[in-house]
mmCIF file of C-alpha atoms and ligand atoms in Angstrom:
data_model
loop_
_atom_site.group_PDB
_atom_site.id
_atom_site.type_symbol
_atom_site.label_atom_id
_atom_site.label_comp_id
_atom_site.label_asym_id
_atom_site.label_seq_id
_atom_site.Cartn_x
_atom_site.Cartn_y
_atom_site.Cartn_z
ATOM 1 C CA UNK A 1 -25.442 -67.320 -31.684
ATOM 2 C CA UNK A 2 -22.500 -68.543 -29.587
ATOM 3 C CA UNK A 3 -20.567 -66.104 -27.599
ATOM 4 C CA UNK A 4 -18.019 -65.761 -30.061
ATOM 5 C CA UNK A 5 -20.404 -64.874 -32.813
ATOM 6 C CA UNK A 6 -22.200 -62.211 -30.482
ATOM 7 C CA UNK A 7 -18.593 -60.722 -29.690
ATOM 8 C CA UNK A 8 -18.195 -60.427 -33.328
ATOM 9 C CA UNK A 9 -21.568 -59.105 -33.987
ATOM 10 C CA UNK A 10 -22.224 -56.570 -31.019
ATOM 11 C CA UNK A 11 -18.914 -55.691 -29.741
ATOM 12 C CA UNK A 12 -17.073 -53.099 -31.995
ATOM 13 C CA UNK A 13 -14.253 -55.068 -33.853
ATOM 14 C CA UNK A 14 -10.582 -53.459 -34.273
ATOM 15 C CA UNK A 15 -9.557 -56.004 -36.920
ATOM 16 C CA UNK A 16 -10.915 -58.779 -39.101
ATOM 17 C CA UNK A 17 -8.800 -61.449 -37.266
ATOM 18 C CA UNK A 18 -9.294 -61.141 -33.606
ATOM 19 C CA UNK A 19 -7.697 -63.837 -31.235
ATOM 20 C CA UNK A 20 -11.356 -64.623 -30.530
ATOM 21 C CA UNK A 21 -10.877 -67.287 -27.773
ATOM 22 C CA UNK A 22 -13.082 -66.930 -24.698
ATOM 23 C CA UNK A 23 -11.376 -66.459 -21.483
ATOM 24 C CA UNK A 24 -13.465 -67.606 -18.281
ATOM 25 C CA UNK A 25 -10.427 -66.973 -15.720
ATOM 26 C CA UNK A 26 -6.688 -65.842 -15.452
ATOM 27 C CA UNK A 27 -4.583 -67.012 -12.614
ATOM 28 C CA UNK A 28 -0.632 -66.288 -12.104
ATOM 29 C CA UNK A 29 0.882 -66.738 -15.500
ATOM 30 C CA UNK A 30 -2.098 -68.642 -17.199
ATOM 31 C CA UNK A 31 -5.433 -68.053 -18.869
ATOM 32 C CA UNK A 32 -8.262 -70.459 -19.152
ATOM 33 C CA UNK A 33 -10.537 -70.791 -21.841
ATOM 34 C CA UNK A 34 -14.117 -71.567 -21.980
ATOM 35 C CA UNK A 35 -13.277 -75.388 -23.322
ATOM 36 C CA UNK A 36 -10.845 -75.890 -20.246
ATOM 37 C CA UNK A 37 -7.806 -75.030 -22.440
ATOM 38 C CA UNK A 38 -5.029 -73.530 -20.449
ATOM 39 C CA UNK A 39 -2.445 -70.677 -21.961
ATOM 40 C CA UNK A 40 0.840 -69.675 -20.681
ATOM 41 C CA UNK A 41 0.466 -65.885 -20.918
ATOM 42 C CA UNK A 42 3.392 -64.299 -22.574
ATOM 43 C CA UNK A 43 2.150 -60.896 -22.840
ATOM 44 C CA UNK A 44 0.513 -60.053 -19.506
ATOM 45 C CA UNK A 45 -2.311 -57.795 -21.010
ATOM 46 C CA UNK A 46 0.335 -56.025 -22.982
ATOM 47 C CA UNK A 47 2.598 -55.200 -20.162
ATOM 48 C CA UNK A 48 -0.319 -54.391 -17.773
ATOM 49 C CA UNK A 49 -0.435 -57.505 -15.532
ATOM 50 C CA UNK A 50 3.400 -57.181 -14.189
ATOM 51 C CA UNK A 51 2.646 -59.344 -10.976
ATOM 52 C CA UNK A 52 0.323 -61.845 -12.824
ATOM 53 C CA UNK A 53 -3.355 -62.452 -12.662
ATOM 54 C CA UNK A 54 -5.639 -62.701 -9.702
ATOM 55 C CA UNK A 55 -3.224 -61.316 -7.090
ATOM 56 C CA UNK A 56 -5.080 -61.594 -3.967
ATOM 57 C CA UNK A 57 -3.511 -58.554 -2.428
ATOM 58 C CA UNK A 58 -5.012 -56.460 -5.312
ATOM 59 C CA UNK A 59 -8.231 -58.568 -5.150
ATOM 60 C CA UNK A 60 -8.624 -57.678 -1.458
ATOM 61 C CA UNK A 61 -7.827 -53.920 -2.117
ATOM 62 C CA UNK A 62 -10.355 -53.642 -4.527
ATOM 63 C CA UNK A 63 -13.201 -55.400 -2.601
ATOM 64 C CA UNK A 64 -12.179 -53.103 0.220
ATOM 65 C CA UNK A 65 -12.501 -49.908 -1.600
ATOM 66 C CA UNK A 66 -15.805 -51.443 -3.353
ATOM 67 C CA UNK A 67 -17.212 -51.641 0.227
ATOM 68 C CA UNK A 68 -16.131 -48.109 1.154
ATOM 69 C CA UNK A 69 -17.244 -46.160 -1.863
ATOM 70 C CA UNK A 70 -17.021 -46.139 -5.684
ATOM 71 C CA UNK A 71 -17.208 -42.820 -7.881
ATOM 72 C CA UNK A 72 -18.184 -40.147 -5.314
ATOM 73 C CA UNK A 73 -17.182 -36.777 -7.424
ATOM 74 C CA UNK A 74 -15.662 -35.562 -10.506
ATOM 75 C CA UNK A 75 -11.944 -35.620 -10.116
ATOM 76 C CA UNK A 76 -10.009 -33.091 -8.053
ATOM 77 C CA UNK A 77 -12.633 -31.955 -5.740
ATOM 78 C CA UNK A 78 -12.903 -34.439 -2.812
ATOM 79 C CA UNK A 79 -10.155 -35.743 -0.879
ATOM 80 C CA UNK A 80 -10.295 -39.286 -1.695
ATOM 81 C CA UNK A 81 -7.753 -41.441 0.354
ATOM 82 C CA UNK A 82 -6.930 -43.863 -2.470
ATOM 83 C CA UNK A 83 -5.857 -41.334 -4.754
ATOM 84 C CA UNK A 84 -3.745 -39.413 -2.066
ATOM 85 C CA UNK A 85 -1.984 -42.586 -0.761
ATOM 86 C CA UNK A 86 -1.031 -43.737 -4.335
ATOM 87 C CA UNK A 87 -0.016 -40.489 -5.337
ATOM 88 C CA UNK A 88 2.127 -40.013 -2.452
ATOM 89 C CA UNK A 89 3.613 -43.686 -3.307
ATOM 90 C CA UNK A 90 4.210 -42.789 -6.625
ATOM 91 C CA UNK A 91 6.151 -39.542 -5.554
ATOM 92 C CA UNK A 92 8.194 -41.318 -3.117
ATOM 93 C CA UNK A 93 9.146 -43.852 -5.992
ATOM 94 C CA UNK A 94 9.931 -41.158 -8.661
ATOM 95 C CA UNK A 95 13.051 -39.273 -8.538
ATOM 96 C CA UNK A 96 13.736 -35.399 -8.645
ATOM 97 C CA UNK A 97 10.811 -33.030 -8.394
ATOM 98 C CA UNK A 98 8.367 -35.496 -10.365
ATOM 99 C CA UNK A 99 5.988 -35.609 -7.256
ATOM 100 C CA UNK A 100 2.432 -34.291 -8.516
ATOM 101 C CA UNK A 101 0.455 -36.885 -10.412
ATOM 102 C CA UNK A 102 -2.583 -36.209 -12.421
ATOM 103 C CA UNK A 103 -4.594 -39.630 -12.673
ATOM 104 C CA UNK A 104 -6.328 -40.227 -15.705
ATOM 105 C CA UNK A 105 -8.187 -43.286 -17.248
ATOM 106 C CA UNK A 106 -6.070 -44.517 -19.776
ATOM 107 C CA UNK A 107 -2.167 -43.982 -21.180
ATOM 108 C CA UNK A 108 -3.820 -41.755 -24.107
ATOM 109 C CA UNK A 109 -5.302 -39.496 -21.816
ATOM 110 C CA UNK A 110 -2.099 -39.281 -19.833
ATOM 111 C CA UNK A 111 -0.260 -38.236 -23.208
ATOM 112 C CA UNK A 112 -3.307 -35.486 -23.789
ATOM 113 C CA UNK A 113 -2.742 -34.006 -20.462
ATOM 114 C CA UNK A 114 1.050 -33.815 -20.867
ATOM 115 C CA UNK A 115 0.685 -32.178 -24.237
ATOM 116 C CA UNK A 116 -1.483 -29.660 -22.933
ATOM 117 C CA UNK A 117 0.639 -28.895 -19.768
ATOM 118 C CA UNK A 118 3.640 -28.634 -22.176
ATOM 119 C CA UNK A 119 1.839 -26.019 -24.234
ATOM 120 C CA UNK A 120 0.389 -24.255 -21.222
ATOM 121 C CA UNK A 121 3.732 -24.222 -19.480
ATOM 122 C CA UNK A 122 5.958 -22.881 -22.227
ATOM 123 C CA UNK A 123 3.261 -20.624 -24.298
ATOM 124 C CA UNK A 124 4.926 -22.634 -27.255
ATOM 125 C CA UNK A 125 3.036 -24.689 -30.079
ATOM 126 C CA UNK A 126 5.724 -26.943 -31.405
ATOM 127 C CA UNK A 127 5.843 -30.593 -30.322
ATOM 128 C CA UNK A 128 8.480 -33.072 -31.505
ATOM 129 C CA UNK A 129 8.133 -36.741 -31.393
ATOM 130 C CA UNK A 130 9.510 -39.765 -32.858
ATOM 131 C CA UNK A 131 8.758 -42.158 -35.865
ATOM 132 C CA UNK A 132 7.352 -45.631 -34.932
ATOM 133 C CA UNK A 133 6.499 -44.071 -31.600
ATOM 134 C CA UNK A 134 3.130 -44.882 -29.797
ATOM 135 C CA UNK A 135 1.748 -42.788 -27.053
ATOM 136 C CA UNK A 136 -2.163 -43.644 -27.685
ATOM 137 C CA UNK A 137 -5.158 -43.234 -29.875
ATOM 138 C CA UNK A 138 -7.044 -40.275 -29.194
ATOM 139 C CA UNK A 139 -6.455 -37.510 -31.948
ATOM 140 C CA UNK A 140 -3.821 -35.747 -29.876
ATOM 141 C CA UNK A 141 -2.049 -38.786 -29.044
ATOM 142 C CA UNK A 142 -2.258 -39.795 -32.510
ATOM 143 C CA UNK A 143 -1.058 -36.689 -33.844
ATOM 144 C CA UNK A 144 2.309 -37.454 -32.039
ATOM 145 C CA UNK A 145 2.272 -41.238 -33.105
ATOM 146 C CA UNK A 146 5.046 -42.102 -35.424
ATOM 147 C CA UNK A 147 3.442 -43.827 -38.398
ATOM 148 C CA UNK A 148 1.811 -42.528 -41.279
ATOM 149 C CA UNK A 149 -0.272 -45.490 -42.168
ATOM 150 C CA UNK A 150 -2.369 -45.199 -38.857
ATOM 151 C CA UNK A 151 -2.177 -41.242 -38.987
ATOM 152 C CA UNK A 152 -3.180 -40.681 -42.598
ATOM 153 C CA UNK A 153 -7.230 -41.838 -42.271
ATOM 154 C CA UNK A 154 -7.910 -39.379 -39.723
ATOM 155 C CA UNK A 155 -6.429 -36.118 -41.057
ATOM 156 C CA UNK A 156 -6.535 -33.283 -40.141
ATOM 157 C CA UNK A 157 -4.554 -34.031 -36.769
ATOM 158 C CA UNK A 158 -2.925 -31.484 -34.558
ATOM 159 C CA UNK A 159 -0.961 -28.909 -36.252
ATOM 160 C CA UNK A 160 2.482 -28.001 -34.890
ATOM 161 C CA UNK A 161 3.833 -31.666 -34.504
ATOM 162 C CA UNK A 162 7.268 -32.737 -36.026
ATOM 163 C CA UNK A 163 8.415 -36.131 -36.265
ATOM 164 C CA UNK A 164 12.140 -37.509 -36.530
ATOM 165 C CA UNK A 165 13.768 -40.880 -36.293
ATOM 166 C CA UNK A 166 14.597 -42.177 -32.714
ATOM 167 C CA UNK A 167 18.198 -41.734 -31.873
ATOM 168 C CA UNK A 168 18.934 -39.344 -34.665
ATOM 169 C CA UNK A 169 20.661 -35.970 -34.587
ATOM 170 C CA UNK A 170 18.111 -34.526 -36.607
ATOM 171 C CA UNK A 171 15.853 -34.604 -33.566
ATOM 172 C CA UNK A 172 18.378 -33.271 -31.455
ATOM 173 C CA UNK A 173 18.938 -30.263 -34.050
ATOM 174 C CA UNK A 174 15.245 -29.490 -34.302
ATOM 175 C CA UNK A 175 14.730 -28.885 -30.685
ATOM 176 C CA UNK A 176 14.680 -25.005 -30.326
ATOM 177 C CA UNK A 177 12.836 -22.178 -28.546
ATOM 178 C CA UNK A 178 9.647 -22.774 -30.384
ATOM 179 C CA UNK A 179 9.500 -26.155 -29.107
ATOM 180 C CA UNK A 180 6.805 -26.694 -26.293
ATOM 181 C CA UNK A 181 8.079 -30.665 -25.494
ATOM 182 C CA UNK A 182 9.636 -33.386 -26.734
ATOM 183 C CA UNK A 183 7.875 -36.588 -26.115
ATOM 184 C CA UNK A 184 9.433 -39.716 -26.463
ATOM 185 C CA UNK A 185 9.108 -43.570 -25.292
ATOM 186 C CA UNK A 186 12.318 -44.162 -23.209
ATOM 187 C CA UNK A 187 12.595 -47.489 -24.650
ATOM 188 C CA UNK A 188 10.559 -47.701 -28.053
ATOM 189 C CA UNK A 189 8.131 -50.351 -27.463
ATOM 190 C CA UNK A 190 5.736 -50.723 -30.506
ATOM 191 C CA UNK A 191 9.165 -50.107 -32.941
ATOM 192 C CA UNK A 192 9.925 -53.712 -31.806
ATOM 193 C CA UNK A 193 12.202 -52.747 -28.509
ATOM 194 C CA UNK A 194 14.512 -50.358 -29.464
ATOM 195 C CA UNK A 195 17.095 -48.710 -27.014
ATOM 196 C CA UNK A 196 18.409 -45.098 -27.105
ATOM 197 C CA UNK A 197 22.125 -45.138 -28.314
ATOM 198 C CA UNK A 198 24.961 -44.173 -26.077
ATOM 199 C CA UNK A 199 24.553 -40.643 -24.945
ATOM 200 C CA UNK A 200 21.400 -40.142 -27.033
ATOM 201 C CA UNK A 201 19.000 -39.275 -24.125
ATOM 202 C CA UNK A 202 21.516 -37.136 -22.280
ATOM 203 C CA UNK A 203 22.020 -34.976 -25.000
ATOM 204 C CA UNK A 204 18.267 -34.675 -25.655
ATOM 205 C CA UNK A 205 17.695 -33.867 -22.058
ATOM 206 C CA UNK A 206 20.605 -30.919 -22.453
ATOM 207 C CA UNK A 207 19.141 -29.742 -25.576
ATOM 208 C CA UNK A 208 15.702 -29.536 -24.001
ATOM 209 C CA UNK A 209 17.027 -27.535 -20.728
ATOM 210 C CA UNK A 210 19.154 -25.379 -22.890
ATOM 211 C CA UNK A 211 16.223 -24.291 -24.753
ATOM 212 C CA UNK A 212 13.338 -24.140 -22.249
ATOM 213 C CA UNK A 213 11.734 -27.326 -23.646
ATOM 214 C CA UNK A 214 9.675 -29.768 -21.437
ATOM 215 C CA UNK A 215 11.093 -33.675 -22.002
ATOM 216 C CA UNK A 216 8.048 -35.791 -21.677
ATOM 217 C CA UNK A 217 8.886 -39.581 -21.265
ATOM 218 C CA UNK A 218 6.515 -41.866 -22.061
ATOM 219 C CA UNK A 219 6.859 -44.958 -19.542
ATOM 220 C CA UNK A 220 3.163 -46.408 -20.336
ATOM 221 C CA UNK A 221 4.731 -49.762 -21.283
ATOM 222 C CA UNK A 222 8.321 -49.394 -19.861
ATOM 223 C CA UNK A 223 7.461 -48.544 -16.250
ATOM 224 C CA UNK A 224 6.608 -50.559 -13.297
ATOM 225 C CA UNK A 225 9.824 -52.988 -13.578
ATOM 226 C CA UNK A 226 9.467 -54.006 -17.150
ATOM 227 C CA UNK A 227 12.674 -53.330 -18.197
ATOM 228 C CA UNK A 228 14.787 -54.313 -14.884
ATOM 229 C CA UNK A 229 14.347 -50.803 -13.003
ATOM 230 C CA UNK A 230 11.157 -49.528 -11.693
ATOM 231 C CA UNK A 231 11.253 -46.756 -14.714
ATOM 232 C CA UNK A 232 13.110 -47.135 -17.803
ATOM 233 C CA UNK A 233 14.723 -44.049 -17.700
ATOM 234 C CA UNK A 234 16.570 -45.030 -14.511
ATOM 235 C CA UNK A 235 18.691 -46.882 -17.341
ATOM 236 C CA UNK A 236 20.205 -43.795 -18.566
ATOM 237 C CA UNK A 237 20.527 -41.547 -15.606
ATOM 238 C CA UNK A 238 18.283 -38.721 -16.563
ATOM 239 C CA UNK A 239 15.024 -37.221 -15.230
ATOM 240 C CA UNK A 240 12.437 -35.912 -17.763
ATOM 241 C CA UNK A 241 10.177 -32.838 -16.859
ATOM 242 C CA UNK A 242 6.775 -34.974 -17.069
ATOM 243 C CA UNK A 243 6.651 -38.742 -17.222
ATOM 244 C CA UNK A 244 3.521 -40.506 -18.570
ATOM 245 C CA UNK A 245 2.373 -43.946 -16.686
ATOM 246 C CA UNK A 246 -0.468 -46.493 -17.455
ATOM 247 C CA UNK A 247 -0.818 -50.010 -18.186
ATOM 248 C CA UNK A 248 0.671 -51.771 -15.013
ATOM 249 C CA UNK A 249 -0.052 -48.328 -13.246
ATOM 250 C CA UNK A 250 -3.666 -49.882 -12.366
ATOM 251 C CA UNK A 251 -2.965 -53.255 -11.317
ATOM 252 C CA UNK A 252 -5.189 -54.505 -14.140
ATOM 253 C CA UNK A 253 -7.950 -51.522 -13.715
ATOM 254 C CA UNK A 254 -8.094 -49.079 -16.268
ATOM 255 C CA UNK A 255 -5.630 -46.070 -15.323
ATOM 256 C CA UNK A 256 -3.061 -43.619 -16.476
ATOM 257 C CA UNK A 257 -1.359 -40.686 -14.973
ATOM 258 C CA UNK A 258 1.180 -37.764 -15.847
ATOM 259 C CA UNK A 259 3.611 -36.845 -13.167
ATOM 260 C CA UNK A 260 5.400 -33.405 -12.881
ATOM 261 C CA UNK A 261 6.644 -31.141 -10.686
ATOM 262 C CA UNK A 262 4.022 -29.382 -8.311
ATOM 263 C CA UNK A 263 4.528 -26.055 -9.667
ATOM 264 C CA UNK A 264 3.949 -27.057 -13.285
ATOM 265 C CA UNK A 265 0.918 -28.794 -12.394
ATOM 266 C CA UNK A 266 -0.389 -25.733 -10.453
ATOM 267 C CA UNK A 267 -0.749 -24.346 -13.911
ATOM 268 C CA UNK A 268 -4.008 -26.336 -14.717
ATOM 269 C CA UNK A 269 -5.653 -24.724 -11.612
ATOM 270 C CA UNK A 270 -5.588 -21.087 -13.316
ATOM 271 C CA UNK A 271 -5.924 -19.179 -16.710
ATOM 272 C CA UNK A 272 -8.144 -20.940 -17.460
ATOM 273 C CA UNK A 273 -9.399 -22.562 -14.024
ATOM 274 C CA UNK A 274 -9.919 -26.224 -14.219
ATOM 275 C CA UNK A 275 -7.449 -26.544 -17.238
ATOM 276 C CA UNK A 276 -7.717 -30.163 -17.533
ATOM 277 C CA UNK A 277 -10.928 -31.981 -15.834
ATOM 278 C CA UNK A 278 -12.055 -35.741 -15.930
ATOM 279 C CA UNK A 279 -15.006 -37.324 -14.579
ATOM 280 C CA UNK A 280 -13.526 -40.551 -13.690
ATOM 281 C CA UNK A 281 -9.699 -39.891 -13.701
ATOM 282 C CA UNK A 282 -8.172 -41.411 -10.569
ATOM 283 C CA UNK A 283 -11.203 -43.729 -9.853
ATOM 284 C CA UNK A 284 -10.879 -44.845 -5.973
ATOM 285 C CA UNK A 285 -11.016 -48.561 -6.822
ATOM 286 C CA UNK A 286 -8.456 -48.235 -9.807
ATOM 287 C CA UNK A 287 -6.232 -46.285 -7.463
ATOM 288 C CA UNK A 288 -6.541 -48.902 -4.598
ATOM 289 C CA UNK A 289 -5.825 -51.678 -6.862
ATOM 290 C CA UNK A 290 -2.746 -49.852 -8.621
ATOM 291 C CA UNK A 291 -1.489 -49.150 -5.302
ATOM 292 C CA UNK A 292 -1.868 -52.727 -3.926
ATOM 293 C CA UNK A 293 0.046 -53.773 -7.448
ATOM 294 C CA UNK A 294 2.772 -51.603 -6.770
ATOM 295 C CA UNK A 295 3.076 -52.503 -3.284
ATOM 296 C CA UNK A 296 3.329 -56.376 -4.567
ATOM 297 C CA UNK A 297 5.716 -55.152 -6.929
ATOM 298 C CA UNK A 298 8.284 -53.574 -4.551
ATOM 299 C CA UNK A 299 7.510 -55.861 -1.407
ATOM 300 C CA UNK A 300 8.392 -58.844 -3.340
ATOM 301 C CA UNK A 301 11.164 -57.294 -4.962
ATOM 302 C CA UNK A 302 10.101 -58.644 -8.398
ATOM 303 C CA UNK A 303 12.433 -56.355 -10.275
ATOM 304 C CA UNK A 304 15.463 -57.973 -8.962
ATOM 305 C CA UNK A 305 15.288 -60.985 -10.988
ATOM 306 C CA UNK A 306 14.287 -59.116 -14.391
ATOM 307 C CA UNK A 307 17.689 -59.105 -15.734
ATOM 308 C CA UNK A 308 18.334 -62.769 -14.978
ATOM 309 C CA UNK A 309 15.036 -63.770 -16.513
ATOM 310 C CA UNK A 310 15.936 -61.617 -19.679
ATOM 311 C CA UNK A 311 19.569 -63.507 -19.992
ATOM 312 C CA UNK A 312 17.523 -67.081 -19.774
ATOM 313 C CA UNK A 313 15.101 -65.946 -22.830
ATOM 314 C CA UNK A 314 18.015 -64.741 -24.531
ATOM 315 C CA UNK A 315 19.906 -67.806 -23.932
ATOM 316 C CA UNK A 316 16.967 -70.058 -24.970
ATOM 317 C CA UNK A 317 15.899 -67.943 -27.890
ATOM 318 C CA UNK A 318 18.219 -69.533 -30.664
ATOM 319 C CA UNK A 319 16.933 -70.991 -33.627
ATOM 320 C CA UNK A 320 17.798 -70.484 -37.458
ATOM 321 C CA UNK A 321 14.299 -68.763 -38.263
ATOM 322 C CA UNK A 322 15.216 -65.804 -35.443
ATOM 323 C CA UNK A 323 16.775 -63.344 -37.297
ATOM 324 C CA UNK A 324 17.577 -61.065 -34.184
ATOM 325 C CA UNK A 325 16.190 -60.848 -30.595
ATOM 326 C CA UNK A 326 16.156 -57.379 -28.951
ATOM 327 C CA UNK A 327 15.434 -57.019 -25.381
ATOM 328 C CA UNK A 328 15.229 -54.576 -22.447
ATOM 329 C CA UNK A 329 14.439 -56.687 -19.160
ATOM 330 C CA UNK A 330 11.238 -58.554 -19.958
ATOM 331 C CA UNK A 331 10.188 -56.143 -22.930
ATOM 332 C CA UNK A 332 11.130 -58.667 -25.712
ATOM 333 C CA UNK A 333 11.396 -58.723 -29.787
ATOM 334 C CA UNK A 334 11.817 -61.742 -31.625
ATOM 335 C CA UNK A 335 12.434 -60.944 -35.063
ATOM 336 C CA UNK A 336 11.474 -63.245 -37.982
ATOM 337 C CA UNK A 337 11.667 -63.024 -41.615
ATOM 338 C CA UNK A 338 7.877 -61.530 -42.162
ATOM 339 C CA UNK A 339 4.834 -60.806 -40.737
ATOM 340 C CA UNK A 340 3.231 -63.675 -42.579
ATOM 341 C CA UNK A 341 5.534 -65.786 -40.761
ATOM 342 C CA UNK A 342 4.967 -63.907 -37.181
ATOM 343 C CA UNK A 343 1.217 -64.637 -37.720
ATOM 344 C CA UNK A 344 1.548 -68.420 -38.583
ATOM 345 C CA UNK A 345 3.907 -69.087 -35.543
ATOM 346 C CA UNK A 346 1.536 -67.166 -33.209
ATOM 347 C CA UNK A 347 -1.257 -69.050 -34.269
ATOM 348 C CA UNK A 348 0.831 -72.255 -33.736
ATOM 349 C CA UNK A 349 1.920 -71.220 -30.388
ATOM 350 C CA UNK A 350 -1.750 -70.509 -29.489
ATOM 351 C CA UNK A 351 -2.681 -73.986 -30.626
ATOM 352 C CA UNK A 352 0.060 -75.328 -28.288
ATOM 353 C CA UNK A 353 -1.193 -73.483 -25.297
ATOM 354 C CA UNK A 354 1.095 -70.222 -25.479
ATOM 355 C CA UNK A 355 -0.344 -66.755 -25.821
ATOM 356 C CA UNK A 356 1.641 -64.268 -27.599
ATOM 357 C CA UNK A 357 1.561 -61.332 -29.595
ATOM 358 C CA UNK A 358 3.413 -58.874 -32.350
ATOM 359 C CA UNK A 359 4.356 -55.288 -32.509
ATOM 360 C CA UNK A 360 2.315 -52.275 -34.249
ATOM 361 C CA UNK A 361 5.350 -50.941 -35.960
ATOM 362 C CA UNK A 362 7.453 -54.109 -36.097
ATOM 363 C CA UNK A 363 4.944 -56.594 -37.584
ATOM 364 C CA UNK A 364 7.838 -58.945 -38.174
ATOM 365 C CA UNK A 365 8.613 -59.648 -34.562
ATOM 366 C CA UNK A 366 6.978 -61.745 -31.930
ATOM 367 C CA UNK A 367 6.348 -59.922 -28.558
ATOM 368 C CA UNK A 368 7.318 -61.711 -25.511
ATOM 369 C CA UNK A 369 6.529 -59.215 -22.231
ATOM 370 C CA UNK A 370 5.207 -61.856 -19.616
ATOM 371 C CA UNK A 371 4.740 -61.001 -15.971
ATOM 372 C CA UNK A 372 7.391 -60.501 -13.906
ATOM 373 C CA UNK A 373 6.478 -63.381 -11.809
ATOM 374 C CA UNK A 374 7.238 -65.776 -14.591
ATOM 375 C CA UNK A 375 9.101 -68.654 -13.314
ATOM 376 C CA UNK A 376 12.578 -69.955 -15.051
ATOM 377 C CA UNK A 377 10.581 -73.414 -15.719
ATOM 378 C CA UNK A 378 7.655 -71.074 -17.489
ATOM 379 C CA UNK A 379 10.337 -69.439 -19.446
ATOM 380 C CA UNK A 380 11.701 -72.598 -20.567
ATOM 381 C CA UNK A 381 8.267 -73.964 -21.362
ATOM 382 C CA UNK A 382 7.481 -70.554 -23.224
ATOM 383 C CA UNK A 383 10.837 -71.031 -25.382
ATOM 384 C CA UNK A 384 10.500 -74.545 -25.952
ATOM 385 C CA UNK A 385 7.004 -74.121 -27.586
ATOM 386 C CA UNK A 386 8.085 -71.078 -29.680
ATOM 387 C CA UNK A 387 11.144 -73.388 -31.068
ATOM 388 C CA UNK A 388 8.716 -76.068 -32.198
ATOM 389 C CA UNK A 389 6.328 -73.696 -33.968
ATOM 390 C CA UNK A 390 9.005 -71.849 -36.219
HETATM 391 N N1 LIG B 1 2.169 -45.043 -24.808
HETATM 392 C C1 LIG B 1 2.837 -46.299 -24.554
HETATM 393 C C2 LIG B 1 4.035 -46.777 -24.891
HETATM 394 C C3 LIG B 1 1.866 -47.220 -24.966
HETATM 395 O O1 LIG B 1 2.358 -48.537 -25.215
HETATM 396 C C4 LIG B 1 0.484 -47.309 -25.021
HETATM 397 C C5 LIG B 1 -0.402 -48.530 -25.180
HETATM 398 O O2 LIG B 1 -0.160 -49.356 -25.783
HETATM 399 C C6 LIG B 1 -0.069 -45.963 -24.604
HETATM 400 C C7 LIG B 1 0.664 -44.965 -24.409
HETATM 401 C C8 LIG B 1 -1.745 -45.718 -24.791
HETATM 402 O O3 LIG B 1 -2.084 -46.262 -23.720
HETATM 403 P P1 LIG B 1 -3.875 -46.672 -23.474
HETATM 404 O O4 LIG B 1 -3.943 -47.848 -24.356
HETATM 405 O O5 LIG B 1 -3.868 -46.944 -22.077
HETATM 406 O O6 LIG B 1 -4.327 -45.131 -23.822
#
């Protein structure tokens, strides 16, 4: 059997039609397959590789930490300097009292931790989330996910979860003194890039404050410069009580986090003690890699060019087959007629050396979410290939 056959036989599959090309190296904005073919990467590991592939500073940080130590003890017992330094750096770049970081292994686990913290802090059980929202795939995160097709097969899910449309008055009206938290993507990603209308997020912030409800922003996809600011919520002038981080947080290593105030986070230390625990959360190699990646992002001011690059995409993405383009920074949804057209176009793009993807709840849209290091020339190449495939 060749490697592709072994992959399909021995590695658990998630769909009947995986992309299935075998990558042997990745560098900058390119992936290279086993046959020597080069692909311009327009999704960056789904918003993970915000500084491109194979950054030397990230690789050096990983190598140094591998030499120092790997796993030494479960999370929260020993002082591990990669964790301490990264948590301090995050606190420096997060506003308000978002200063205390709980490191997890994935975005879904960050969601789980935040939901537990909200229940523990408020003593309430109800949770409000949005239709077409995505917060991860573990049972708790699945319960707040906003799509019945993906939820239904796994029922019964967590009780006390109520879904409303993003941007709706119904959601604002539903928040009350029984609500532990509202969990929401600052900009909806898997819905096909949907932004909050006018003052909707501000109204939500006020409603949460008035009712003692915690506001949880999922910045797992919109964080780390993706939307043109370090955090998506900076566009709207409000601060959540808990923020979820993931994807680019680990600089290519697996990692998530939820960040809240020191006082809120202290609740996990008593009643019960060890209120949230993990063996591998905050793994030192992941922290070292993530911190190096964030420093690369900041030191090279990569976020400064995001708006200009977004504008270039929007100028070039014009074609009779494109029904609409929705974007926030370098999170771009290109709407076509149908999911079938998306899947044919993605395959044609792949054949021509352009790697891209679709959205879970907007299957009629092509996803462009390249590394923030993509050059104007690469943007032009990507758009030329896409248009030639439509
Ligand atoms: N939240 C958002 C907005 C996401 O996009 C994702 C992953 O795509 C998650 C949560 C879950 O993260 P993970 O896949 O690391 O569990």
